[in-house]
Amino acid sequence: MLASLVSIASLMLSTLLMMIGYGLMNFVVPIRSVAEGWSTFTISVIATGYTFGFTISCIITPRFVRRVGHVRVFGALISLLSIGILLCALMVDWRAWLVFRCISGFGIAGAYLIIESWLNERVNNENRATIFSVYMITCLVGSIGGQYLVPLGDPSNTSLFILCGIIFALAMLPTALSTAKSPTPIHEAKFDLPKLYRLSPIAFIGSLLSGALSGTWSSLGGVYTQNVGMNTAEGATLLACVLAGGAVSQMPIGRISDLVDRRYVMIVCGGIGVLACIIMTLFDAHTRMTLYIAGFFIGTVLYPIYALNVAHANDRAAPDEYVTISSGIMLLYGLGTVSGPLVGGALMEFAGPSGLLWFLALAFALYAGYAGWRIAKRKPNEGRIDKTDFQSIPLPVRGGEPPAPPVPSTVD
C-alpha cells in the first residue's frame, strides 16, 4: 500500500496545485465579471465557453495522449490553463473571455483525464479505496484552499489572475520531473447513445440533468454569492460547504444504492435537493449559517447523482459494454453542463439570485420524478440483476476517461 502511495506522490502534488489554481480561477472569474457590471445572462454565456471547451477536450485529448504520451500532454494542458487565466487579466471583454474560458475548460478536462487515467492504472481491489480517497481529499483541499485565496487579494485588478497563472505553472513541475512510469495510452471513447437509452433511460436523462446541475452551480454559484451580498470570504465558505457535502456523501449514498433499487435512492436525492434549494430561497441571505447548512445538503446530492447514473447503467450492461456506456454518460453530462448555465443564467436575469436556486430545484424535481416514472415502467428485476459495485466519482466535473470497470456485487 505504501509503495502505491509513493508511486502517485508527484501526481498528487501536481493535482493539489492544479486544484488550488482551479478553485481560485472559478471564484475570481465570476466575481470580476460581476464587478465589471456584466449581466447574469452574459456571465452564463461566458460559462458555456468553459463547459464547451471541457466537453470537446474529453473527445480530443485522448488522441494527443496516444501520439506523444501523458506527461507531455499534461504539461501542454496545464500551460493552457495558465494562458487562459492570464489572458483574462490582459483583456477584460466578455466576448474575449468566452474564448479564454473555452481554453481553460479544454485544459482542465484534459488534465483530469490524464490524472484519472494514471490513477486507474495504479489501483487494484486492495488499494482502490485508499488511492481514490487520497485523490478526493487532494481535490477537495485544493479547491477550497484556492477559493480562500480570493479574500487575500483584489479581484478588480490583475494580481489574483497572475497568482492563479503562477500556481498553474507550478503544477507542471512535480509530474514533469517525476521518474514514475507513465500509464498506458488512453482508450478512445466510443459513444452509443441509443444503446445507453435502451439499457437505462434514467441514466440517459439523469446524466443530462446531473450535468446541468453541477455545471450551473459551478459556473454561477460565485455570481449568486455576490448578488446576495456576501463578501468574498463568506462566498468562499458557501462554495466550500457545497463541495464538502459532495465529498462526504458519495460513499454512504453509493453503499445504500448497492443494497436497494438505485432508482429509489435517486428519488430521495432529488427530494433532498429540492428541499435544500427551497430552504435557501426562503431564508434571508443574511442568515449565513442557514445558507451554509442548506448548501452542504445541496452538495450531498448534487455531485453523487452522476455516479448513481453510471452505476445504474452498468447494472443493466454486460461487462464488455462498460466503457461504451461510461463514455456515453460523460458525453451527455457534458451537454448538460453546456446548456444548464444558459437556462440558469436566464432565470437569474429574470428572477434575481433566487432564479439559480429555482432552476436547481426544478432539475432535482425532474430527476426524482423521472426516476419514479421509470420505477412504474420497469420493475427492479427486469434486465440484468447482478449489481455492480458503486464507485465514487471524486470530482464534481470529470475528464473523459471512463472509470475502471466495476466489479460484480453479491447483492441482488
mmCIF file of N, CA and C in Angstrom, residues 224-339:
data_model
loop_
_atom_site.group_PDB
_atom_site.id
_atom_site.type_symbol
_atom_site.label_atom_id
_atom_site.label_comp_id
_atom_site.label_asym_id
_atom_site.label_seq_id
_atom_site.Cartn_x
_atom_site.Cartn_y
_atom_site.Cartn_z
ATOM 1 N N TYR A 224 -23.970 34.001 -7.615
ATOM 2 C CA TYR A 224 -25.023 34.013 -6.590
ATOM 3 C C TYR A 224 -24.523 34.636 -5.292
ATOM 4 N N THR A 225 -23.328 34.245 -4.861
ATOM 5 C CA THR A 225 -22.813 34.774 -3.590
ATOM 6 C C THR A 225 -22.644 36.290 -3.651
ATOM 7 N N GLN A 226 -22.254 36.817 -4.804
ATOM 8 C CA GLN A 226 -22.088 38.263 -4.934
ATOM 9 C C GLN A 226 -23.431 38.972 -4.988
ATOM 10 N N ASN A 227 -24.403 38.373 -5.687
ATOM 11 C CA ASN A 227 -25.701 39.017 -5.855
ATOM 12 C C ASN A 227 -26.527 39.048 -4.569
ATOM 13 N N VAL A 228 -26.247 38.134 -3.636
ATOM 14 C CA VAL A 228 -26.980 38.157 -2.362
ATOM 15 C C VAL A 228 -26.223 38.949 -1.297
ATOM 16 N N GLY A 229 -25.119 39.573 -1.672
ATOM 17 C CA GLY A 229 -24.428 40.474 -0.758
ATOM 18 C C GLY A 229 -23.357 39.844 0.103
ATOM 19 N N MET A 230 -22.915 38.631 -0.231
ATOM 20 C CA MET A 230 -21.837 38.004 0.532
ATOM 21 C C MET A 230 -20.504 38.644 0.171
ATOM 22 N N ASN A 231 -19.613 38.768 1.156
ATOM 23 C CA ASN A 231 -18.252 39.163 0.823
ATOM 24 C C ASN A 231 -17.495 37.924 0.324
ATOM 25 N N THR A 232 -16.257 38.119 -0.085
ATOM 26 C CA THR A 232 -15.540 37.008 -0.707
ATOM 27 C C THR A 232 -15.279 35.852 0.252
ATOM 28 N N ALA A 233 -15.036 36.148 1.521
ATOM 29 C CA ALA A 233 -14.809 35.084 2.495
ATOM 30 C C ALA A 233 -16.081 34.283 2.735
ATOM 31 N N GLU A 234 -17.221 34.978 2.848
ATOM 32 C CA GLU A 234 -18.494 34.281 3.038
ATOM 33 C C GLU A 234 -18.860 33.471 1.802
ATOM 34 N N GLY A 235 -18.613 34.033 0.631
ATOM 35 C CA GLY A 235 -18.892 33.294 -0.599
ATOM 36 C C GLY A 235 -18.035 32.049 -0.715
ATOM 37 N N ALA A 236 -16.766 32.172 -0.360
ATOM 38 C CA ALA A 236 -15.879 31.005 -0.398
ATOM 39 C C ALA A 236 -16.358 29.932 0.564
ATOM 40 N N THR A 237 -16.879 30.335 1.702
ATOM 41 C CA THR A 237 -17.376 29.372 2.682
ATOM 42 C C THR A 237 -18.593 28.625 2.145
ATOM 43 N N LEU A 238 -19.519 29.339 1.495
ATOM 44 C CA LEU A 238 -20.692 28.669 0.920
ATOM 45 C C LEU A 238 -20.272 27.673 -0.153
ATOM 46 N N LEU A 239 -19.388 28.078 -1.047
ATOM 47 C CA LEU A 239 -18.921 27.159 -2.088
ATOM 48 C C LEU A 239 -18.197 25.962 -1.478
ATOM 49 N N ALA A 240 -17.439 26.218 -0.409
ATOM 50 C CA ALA A 240 -16.733 25.123 0.258
ATOM 51 C C ALA A 240 -17.709 24.145 0.900
ATOM 52 N N CYS A 241 -18.812 24.656 1.461
ATOM 53 C CA CYS A 241 -19.810 23.779 2.082
ATOM 54 C C CYS A 241 -20.440 22.852 1.051
ATOM 55 N N VAL A 242 -20.703 23.377 -0.135
ATOM 56 C CA VAL A 242 -21.281 22.539 -1.191
ATOM 57 C C VAL A 242 -20.298 21.446 -1.595
ATOM 58 N N LEU A 243 -19.041 21.812 -1.768
ATOM 59 C CA LEU A 243 -18.024 20.818 -2.108
ATOM 60 C C LEU A 243 -17.866 19.775 -1.009
ATOM 61 N N ALA A 244 -17.854 20.220 0.247
ATOM 62 C CA ALA A 244 -17.698 19.291 1.357
ATOM 63 C C ALA A 244 -18.864 18.306 1.417
ATOM 64 N N GLY A 245 -20.080 18.797 1.162
ATOM 65 C CA GLY A 245 -21.235 17.910 1.153
ATOM 66 C C GLY A 245 -21.093 16.812 0.115
ATOM 67 N N GLY A 246 -20.611 17.180 -1.074
ATOM 68 C CA GLY A 246 -20.409 16.176 -2.114
ATOM 69 C C GLY A 246 -19.338 15.172 -1.764
ATOM 70 N N ALA A 247 -18.303 15.625 -1.055
ATOM 71 C CA ALA A 247 -17.200 14.723 -0.714
ATOM 72 C C ALA A 247 -17.612 13.678 0.320
ATOM 73 N N VAL A 248 -18.371 14.101 1.342
ATOM 74 C CA VAL A 248 -18.678 13.173 2.428
ATOM 75 C C VAL A 248 -19.838 12.244 2.102
ATOM 76 N N SER A 249 -20.655 12.577 1.113
ATOM 77 C CA SER A 249 -21.871 11.789 0.877
ATOM 78 C C SER A 249 -21.717 10.707 -0.181
ATOM 79 N N GLN A 250 -20.667 10.767 -0.982
ATOM 80 C CA GLN A 250 -20.571 9.844 -2.115
ATOM 81 C C GLN A 250 -20.624 8.386 -1.688
ATOM 82 N N MET A 251 -19.786 8.007 -0.769
ATOM 83 C CA MET A 251 -19.722 6.601 -0.402
ATOM 84 C C MET A 251 -20.955 6.134 0.375
ATOM 85 N N PRO A 252 -21.486 6.906 1.352
ATOM 86 C CA PRO A 252 -22.721 6.460 2.005
ATOM 87 C C PRO A 252 -23.875 6.274 1.030
ATOM 88 N N ILE A 253 -24.066 7.240 0.124
ATOM 89 C CA ILE A 253 -25.137 7.112 -0.863
ATOM 90 C C ILE A 253 -24.884 5.911 -1.765
ATOM 91 N N GLY A 254 -23.626 5.731 -2.151
ATOM 92 C CA GLY A 254 -23.297 4.601 -3.013
ATOM 93 C C GLY A 254 -23.555 3.260 -2.346
ATOM 94 N N ARG A 255 -23.173 3.140 -1.087
ATOM 95 C CA ARG A 255 -23.367 1.868 -0.388
ATOM 96 C C ARG A 255 -24.853 1.564 -0.206
ATOM 97 N N ILE A 256 -25.646 2.588 0.077
ATOM 98 C CA ILE A 256 -27.085 2.368 0.191
ATOM 99 C C ILE A 256 -27.663 1.916 -1.150
ATOM 100 N N SER A 257 -27.193 2.544 -2.237
ATOM 101 C CA SER A 257 -27.716 2.175 -3.555
ATOM 102 C C SER A 257 -27.291 0.773 -3.972
ATOM 103 N N ASP A 258 -26.213 0.236 -3.358
ATOM 104 C CA ASP A 258 -25.824 -1.144 -3.632
ATOM 105 C C ASP A 258 -26.805 -2.142 -3.009
ATOM 106 N N LEU A 259 -27.545 -1.698 -2.006
ATOM 107 C CA LEU A 259 -28.421 -2.600 -1.255
ATOM 108 C C LEU A 259 -29.865 -2.557 -1.721
ATOM 109 N N VAL A 260 -30.278 -1.470 -2.365
ATOM 110 C CA VAL A 260 -31.667 -1.331 -2.802
ATOM 111 C C VAL A 260 -31.684 -0.924 -4.272
ATOM 112 N N ASP A 261 -32.873 -0.851 -4.831
ATOM 113 C CA ASP A 261 -33.019 -0.343 -6.198
ATOM 114 C C ASP A 261 -32.474 1.083 -6.238
ATOM 115 N N ARG A 262 -31.501 1.326 -7.091
ATOM 116 C CA ARG A 262 -30.840 2.637 -7.126
ATOM 117 C C ARG A 262 -31.834 3.756 -7.448
ATOM 118 N N ARG A 263 -32.909 3.433 -8.138
ATOM 119 C CA ARG A 263 -33.863 4.474 -8.513
ATOM 120 C C ARG A 263 -34.564 5.063 -7.290
ATOM 121 N N TYR A 264 -34.743 4.266 -6.240
ATOM 122 C CA TYR A 264 -35.298 4.814 -5.003
ATOM 123 C C TYR A 264 -34.327 5.820 -4.384
ATOM 124 N N VAL A 265 -33.044 5.521 -4.462
ATOM 125 C CA VAL A 265 -32.034 6.448 -3.951
ATOM 126 C C VAL A 265 -32.034 7.734 -4.778
ATOM 127 N N MET A 266 -32.229 7.600 -6.095
ATOM 128 C CA MET A 266 -32.313 8.779 -6.954
ATOM 129 C C MET A 266 -33.483 9.672 -6.556
ATOM 130 N N ILE A 267 -34.620 9.063 -6.235
ATOM 131 C CA ILE A 267 -35.787 9.839 -5.820
ATOM 132 C C ILE A 267 -35.487 10.605 -4.529
ATOM 133 N N VAL A 268 -34.873 9.921 -3.564
ATOM 134 C CA VAL A 268 -34.538 10.572 -2.296
ATOM 135 C C VAL A 268 -33.544 11.709 -2.524
ATOM 136 N N CYS A 269 -32.534 11.478 -3.357
ATOM 137 C CA CYS A 269 -31.540 12.528 -3.640
ATOM 138 C C CYS A 269 -32.209 13.743 -4.275
ATOM 139 N N GLY A 270 -33.091 13.494 -5.234
ATOM 140 C CA GLY A 270 -33.801 14.606 -5.865
ATOM 141 C C GLY A 270 -34.647 15.372 -4.865
ATOM 142 N N GLY A 271 -35.323 14.637 -3.969
ATOM 143 C CA GLY A 271 -36.149 15.289 -2.958
ATOM 144 C C GLY A 271 -35.334 16.133 -1.996
ATOM 145 N N ILE A 272 -34.180 15.617 -1.565
ATOM 146 C CA ILE A 272 -33.307 16.391 -0.676
ATOM 147 C C ILE A 272 -32.833 17.662 -1.378
ATOM 148 N N GLY A 273 -32.483 17.539 -2.663
ATOM 149 C CA GLY A 273 -32.033 18.707 -3.413
ATOM 150 C C GLY A 273 -33.110 19.768 -3.526
ATOM 151 N N VAL A 274 -34.348 19.353 -3.810
ATOM 152 C CA VAL A 274 -35.454 20.308 -3.911
ATOM 153 C C VAL A 274 -35.663 21.016 -2.578
ATOM 154 N N LEU A 275 -35.700 20.249 -1.492
ATOM 155 C CA LEU A 275 -35.934 20.829 -0.167
ATOM 156 C C LEU A 275 -34.831 21.807 0.218
ATOM 157 N N ALA A 276 -33.577 21.443 -0.016
ATOM 158 C CA ALA A 276 -32.462 22.322 0.346
ATOM 159 C C ALA A 276 -32.495 23.617 -0.464
ATOM 160 N N CYS A 277 -32.841 23.520 -1.756
ATOM 161 C CA CYS A 277 -32.925 24.728 -2.582
ATOM 162 C C CYS A 277 -34.046 25.647 -2.112
ATOM 163 N N ILE A 278 -35.185 25.061 -1.748
ATOM 164 C CA ILE A 278 -36.305 25.870 -1.257
ATOM 165 C C ILE A 278 -35.927 26.573 0.039
ATOM 166 N N ILE A 279 -35.238 25.870 0.927
ATOM 167 C CA ILE A 279 -34.804 26.482 2.190
ATOM 168 C C ILE A 279 -33.899 27.677 1.916
ATOM 169 N N MET A 280 -32.998 27.541 0.955
ATOM 170 C CA MET A 280 -32.094 28.652 0.641
ATOM 171 C C MET A 280 -32.850 29.856 0.092
ATOM 172 N N THR A 281 -33.941 29.613 -0.632
ATOM 173 C CA THR A 281 -34.706 30.742 -1.177
ATOM 174 C C THR A 281 -35.582 31.404 -0.123
ATOM 175 N N LEU A 282 -36.024 30.638 0.883
ATOM 176 C CA LEU A 282 -36.942 31.174 1.886
ATOM 177 C C LEU A 282 -36.243 31.995 2.955
ATOM 178 N N PHE A 283 -35.011 31.610 3.297
ATOM 179 C CA PHE A 283 -34.313 32.309 4.371
ATOM 180 C C PHE A 283 -33.571 33.513 3.825
ATOM 181 N N ASP A 284 -33.552 34.562 4.600
ATOM 182 C CA ASP A 284 -32.855 35.782 4.204
ATOM 183 C C ASP A 284 -31.379 35.510 4.002
ATOM 184 N N ALA A 285 -30.787 36.163 3.010
ATOM 185 C CA ALA A 285 -29.378 35.935 2.687
ATOM 186 C C ALA A 285 -28.453 36.273 3.847
ATOM 187 N N HIS A 286 -28.914 37.091 4.788
ATOM 188 C CA HIS A 286 -28.070 37.444 5.927
ATOM 189 C C HIS A 286 -28.014 36.326 6.962
ATOM 190 N N THR A 287 -28.878 35.313 6.825
ATOM 191 C CA THR A 287 -28.824 34.168 7.728
ATOM 192 C C THR A 287 -27.767 33.212 7.190
ATOM 193 N N ARG A 288 -26.513 33.558 7.389
ATOM 194 C CA ARG A 288 -25.413 32.858 6.735
ATOM 195 C C ARG A 288 -25.359 31.376 7.099
ATOM 196 N N MET A 289 -25.511 31.061 8.392
ATOM 197 C CA MET A 289 -25.368 29.678 8.814
ATOM 198 C C MET A 289 -26.417 28.791 8.149
ATOM 199 N N THR A 290 -27.627 29.315 7.988
ATOM 200 C CA THR A 290 -28.670 28.542 7.307
ATOM 201 C C THR A 290 -28.273 28.266 5.859
ATOM 202 N N LEU A 291 -27.719 29.283 5.203
ATOM 203 C CA LEU A 291 -27.271 29.090 3.823
ATOM 204 C C LEU A 291 -26.150 28.068 3.743
ATOM 205 N N TYR A 292 -25.235 28.110 4.692
ATOM 206 C CA TYR A 292 -24.128 27.154 4.674
ATOM 207 C C TYR A 292 -24.643 25.725 4.850
ATOM 208 N N ILE A 293 -25.587 25.540 5.778
ATOM 209 C CA ILE A 293 -26.117 24.197 6.021
ATOM 210 C C ILE A 293 -26.910 23.704 4.812
ATOM 211 N N ALA A 294 -27.759 24.581 4.272
ATOM 212 C CA ALA A 294 -28.525 24.189 3.092
ATOM 213 C C ALA A 294 -27.600 23.904 1.913
ATOM 214 N N GLY A 295 -26.546 24.726 1.759
ATOM 215 C CA GLY A 295 -25.581 24.483 0.695
ATOM 216 C C GLY A 295 -24.884 23.146 0.850
ATOM 217 N N PHE A 296 -24.560 22.783 2.088
ATOM 218 C CA PHE A 296 -23.946 21.486 2.348
ATOM 219 C C PHE A 296 -24.858 20.359 1.878
ATOM 220 N N PHE A 297 -26.151 20.459 2.179
ATOM 221 C CA PHE A 297 -27.078 19.395 1.777
ATOM 222 C C PHE A 297 -27.307 19.380 0.266
ATOM 223 N N ILE A 298 -27.238 20.539 -0.375
ATOM 224 C CA ILE A 298 -27.287 20.541 -1.842
ATOM 225 C C ILE A 298 -26.097 19.763 -2.392
ATOM 226 N N GLY A 299 -24.918 20.006 -1.824
ATOM 227 C CA GLY A 299 -23.724 19.294 -2.274
ATOM 228 C C GLY A 299 -23.807 17.793 -2.063
ATOM 229 N N THR A 300 -24.488 17.361 -0.978
ATOM 230 C CA THR A 300 -24.564 15.917 -0.697
ATOM 231 C C THR A 300 -25.274 15.147 -1.796
ATOM 232 N N VAL A 301 -26.112 15.834 -2.585
ATOM 233 C CA VAL A 301 -26.829 15.137 -3.664
ATOM 234 C C VAL A 301 -26.465 15.661 -5.051
ATOM 235 N N LEU A 302 -25.882 16.865 -5.115
ATOM 236 C CA LEU A 302 -25.565 17.456 -6.409
ATOM 237 C C LEU A 302 -24.533 16.635 -7.164
ATOM 238 N N TYR A 303 -23.478 16.212 -6.473
ATOM 239 C CA TYR A 303 -22.393 15.519 -7.144
ATOM 240 C C TYR A 303 -22.542 14.000 -7.199
ATOM 241 N N PRO A 304 -23.050 13.313 -6.194
ATOM 242 C CA PRO A 304 -23.127 11.845 -6.251
ATOM 243 C C PRO A 304 -24.083 11.300 -7.305
ATOM 244 N N ILE A 305 -25.046 12.101 -7.794
ATOM 245 C CA ILE A 305 -26.008 11.529 -8.731
ATOM 246 C C ILE A 305 -25.355 11.142 -10.052
ATOM 247 N N TYR A 306 -24.233 11.761 -10.402
ATOM 248 C CA TYR A 306 -23.522 11.322 -11.608
ATOM 249 C C TYR A 306 -23.081 9.868 -11.463
ATOM 250 N N ALA A 307 -22.495 9.553 -10.320
ATOM 251 C CA ALA A 307 -22.037 8.181 -10.084
ATOM 252 C C ALA A 307 -23.211 7.215 -9.985
ATOM 253 N N LEU A 308 -24.348 7.675 -9.470
ATOM 254 C CA LEU A 308 -25.533 6.826 -9.440
ATOM 255 C C LEU A 308 -25.979 6.464 -10.855
ATOM 256 N N ASN A 309 -25.902 7.435 -11.770
ATOM 257 C CA ASN A 309 -26.262 7.164 -13.164
ATOM 258 C C ASN A 309 -25.359 6.102 -13.766
ATOM 259 N N VAL A 310 -24.055 6.252 -13.525
ATOM 260 C CA VAL A 310 -23.095 5.282 -14.055
ATOM 261 C C VAL A 310 -23.370 3.891 -13.490
ATOM 262 N N ALA A 311 -23.584 3.812 -12.188
ATOM 263 C CA ALA A 311 -23.805 2.518 -11.545
ATOM 264 C C ALA A 311 -25.078 1.847 -12.064
ATOM 265 N N HIS A 312 -26.158 2.619 -12.224
ATOM 266 C CA HIS A 312 -27.409 2.034 -12.697
ATOM 267 C C HIS A 312 -27.280 1.523 -14.121
ATOM 268 N N ALA A 313 -26.587 2.292 -14.970
ATOM 269 C CA ALA A 313 -26.395 1.837 -16.351
ATOM 270 C C ALA A 313 -25.539 0.575 -16.401
ATOM 271 N N ASN A 314 -24.493 0.515 -15.567
ATOM 272 C CA ASN A 314 -23.636 -0.668 -15.543
ATOM 273 C C ASN A 314 -24.383 -1.899 -15.024
ATOM 274 N N ASP A 315 -25.352 -1.690 -14.134
ATOM 275 C CA ASP A 315 -26.158 -2.816 -13.662
ATOM 276 C C ASP A 315 -26.891 -3.496 -14.821
ATOM 277 N N ARG A 316 -27.244 -2.733 -15.827
ATOM 278 C CA ARG A 316 -28.021 -3.240 -16.955
ATOM 279 C C ARG A 316 -27.143 -3.671 -18.120
ATOM 280 N N ALA A 317 -25.849 -3.420 -18.030
ATOM 281 C CA ALA A 317 -24.950 -3.666 -19.157
ATOM 282 C C ALA A 317 -24.117 -4.923 -18.940
ATOM 283 N N ALA A 318 -23.639 -5.482 -20.037
ATOM 284 C CA ALA A 318 -22.677 -6.579 -19.979
ATOM 285 C C ALA A 318 -21.293 -5.993 -19.725
ATOM 286 N N PRO A 319 -20.375 -6.778 -19.151
ATOM 287 C CA PRO A 319 -19.044 -6.238 -18.834
ATOM 288 C C PRO A 319 -18.333 -5.595 -20.012
ATOM 289 N N ASP A 320 -18.502 -6.131 -21.223
ATOM 290 C CA ASP A 320 -17.793 -5.548 -22.364
ATOM 291 C C ASP A 320 -18.443 -4.254 -22.858
ATOM 292 N N GLU A 321 -19.528 -3.826 -22.214
ATOM 293 C CA GLU A 321 -20.209 -2.599 -22.599
ATOM 294 C C GLU A 321 -19.915 -1.447 -21.638
ATOM 295 N N TYR A 322 -19.168 -1.707 -20.572
ATOM 296 C CA TYR A 322 -18.966 -0.687 -19.542
ATOM 297 C C TYR A 322 -18.315 0.577 -20.085
ATOM 298 N N VAL A 323 -17.260 0.431 -20.886
ATOM 299 C CA VAL A 323 -16.537 1.603 -21.372
ATOM 300 C C VAL A 323 -17.417 2.431 -22.294
ATOM 301 N N THR A 324 -18.147 1.764 -23.201
ATOM 302 C CA THR A 324 -19.036 2.476 -24.113
ATOM 303 C C THR A 324 -20.133 3.209 -23.351
ATOM 304 N N ILE A 325 -20.684 2.535 -22.338
ATOM 305 C CA ILE A 325 -21.739 3.148 -21.538
ATOM 306 C C ILE A 325 -21.213 4.372 -20.789
ATOM 307 N N SER A 326 -20.062 4.236 -20.142
ATOM 308 C CA SER A 326 -19.499 5.354 -19.385
ATOM 309 C C SER A 326 -19.159 6.525 -20.295
ATOM 310 N N SER A 327 -18.669 6.233 -21.500
ATOM 311 C CA SER A 327 -18.343 7.299 -22.449
ATOM 312 C C SER A 327 -19.594 8.057 -22.865
ATOM 313 N N GLY A 328 -20.686 7.314 -23.117
ATOM 314 C CA GLY A 328 -21.936 7.962 -23.482
ATOM 315 C C GLY A 328 -22.475 8.835 -22.368
ATOM 316 N N ILE A 329 -22.364 8.359 -21.139
ATOM 317 C CA ILE A 329 -22.831 9.136 -19.988
ATOM 318 C C ILE A 329 -22.026 10.422 -19.861
ATOM 319 N N MET A 330 -20.711 10.350 -20.078
ATOM 320 C CA MET A 330 -19.875 11.551 -19.997
ATOM 321 C C MET A 330 -20.240 12.566 -21.068
ATOM 322 N N LEU A 331 -20.562 12.073 -22.279
ATOM 323 C CA LEU A 331 -20.951 12.990 -23.345
ATOM 324 C C LEU A 331 -22.248 13.705 -22.984
ATOM 325 N N LEU A 332 -23.232 12.967 -22.497
ATOM 326 C CA LEU A 332 -24.498 13.582 -22.097
ATOM 327 C C LEU A 332 -24.299 14.555 -20.946
ATOM 328 N N TYR A 333 -23.452 14.172 -20.001
ATOM 329 C CA TYR A 333 -23.131 15.043 -18.874
ATOM 330 C C TYR A 333 -22.537 16.357 -19.376
ATOM 331 N N GLY A 334 -21.627 16.252 -20.350
ATOM 332 C CA GLY A 334 -21.017 17.451 -20.919
ATOM 333 C C GLY A 334 -22.043 18.340 -21.604
ATOM 334 N N LEU A 335 -22.988 17.739 -22.328
ATOM 335 C CA LEU A 335 -24.041 18.527 -22.970
ATOM 336 C C LEU A 335 -24.882 19.257 -21.921
ATOM 337 N N GLY A 336 -25.115 18.576 -20.794
ATOM 338 C CA GLY A 336 -25.857 19.211 -19.713
ATOM 339 C C GLY A 336 -25.113 20.402 -19.128
ATOM 340 N N THR A 337 -23.793 20.280 -19.002
ATOM 341 C CA THR A 337 -23.018 21.394 -18.436
ATOM 342 C C THR A 337 -22.998 22.598 -19.368
ATOM 343 N N VAL A 338 -23.174 22.369 -20.677
ATOM 344 C CA VAL A 338 -23.210 23.482 -21.628
ATOM 345 C C VAL A 338 -24.553 24.200 -21.566
ATOM 346 N N SER A 339 -25.648 23.437 -21.524
ATOM 347 C CA SER A 339 -26.990 24.030 -21.590
ATOM 348 C C SER A 339 -27.458 24.575 -20.252
#
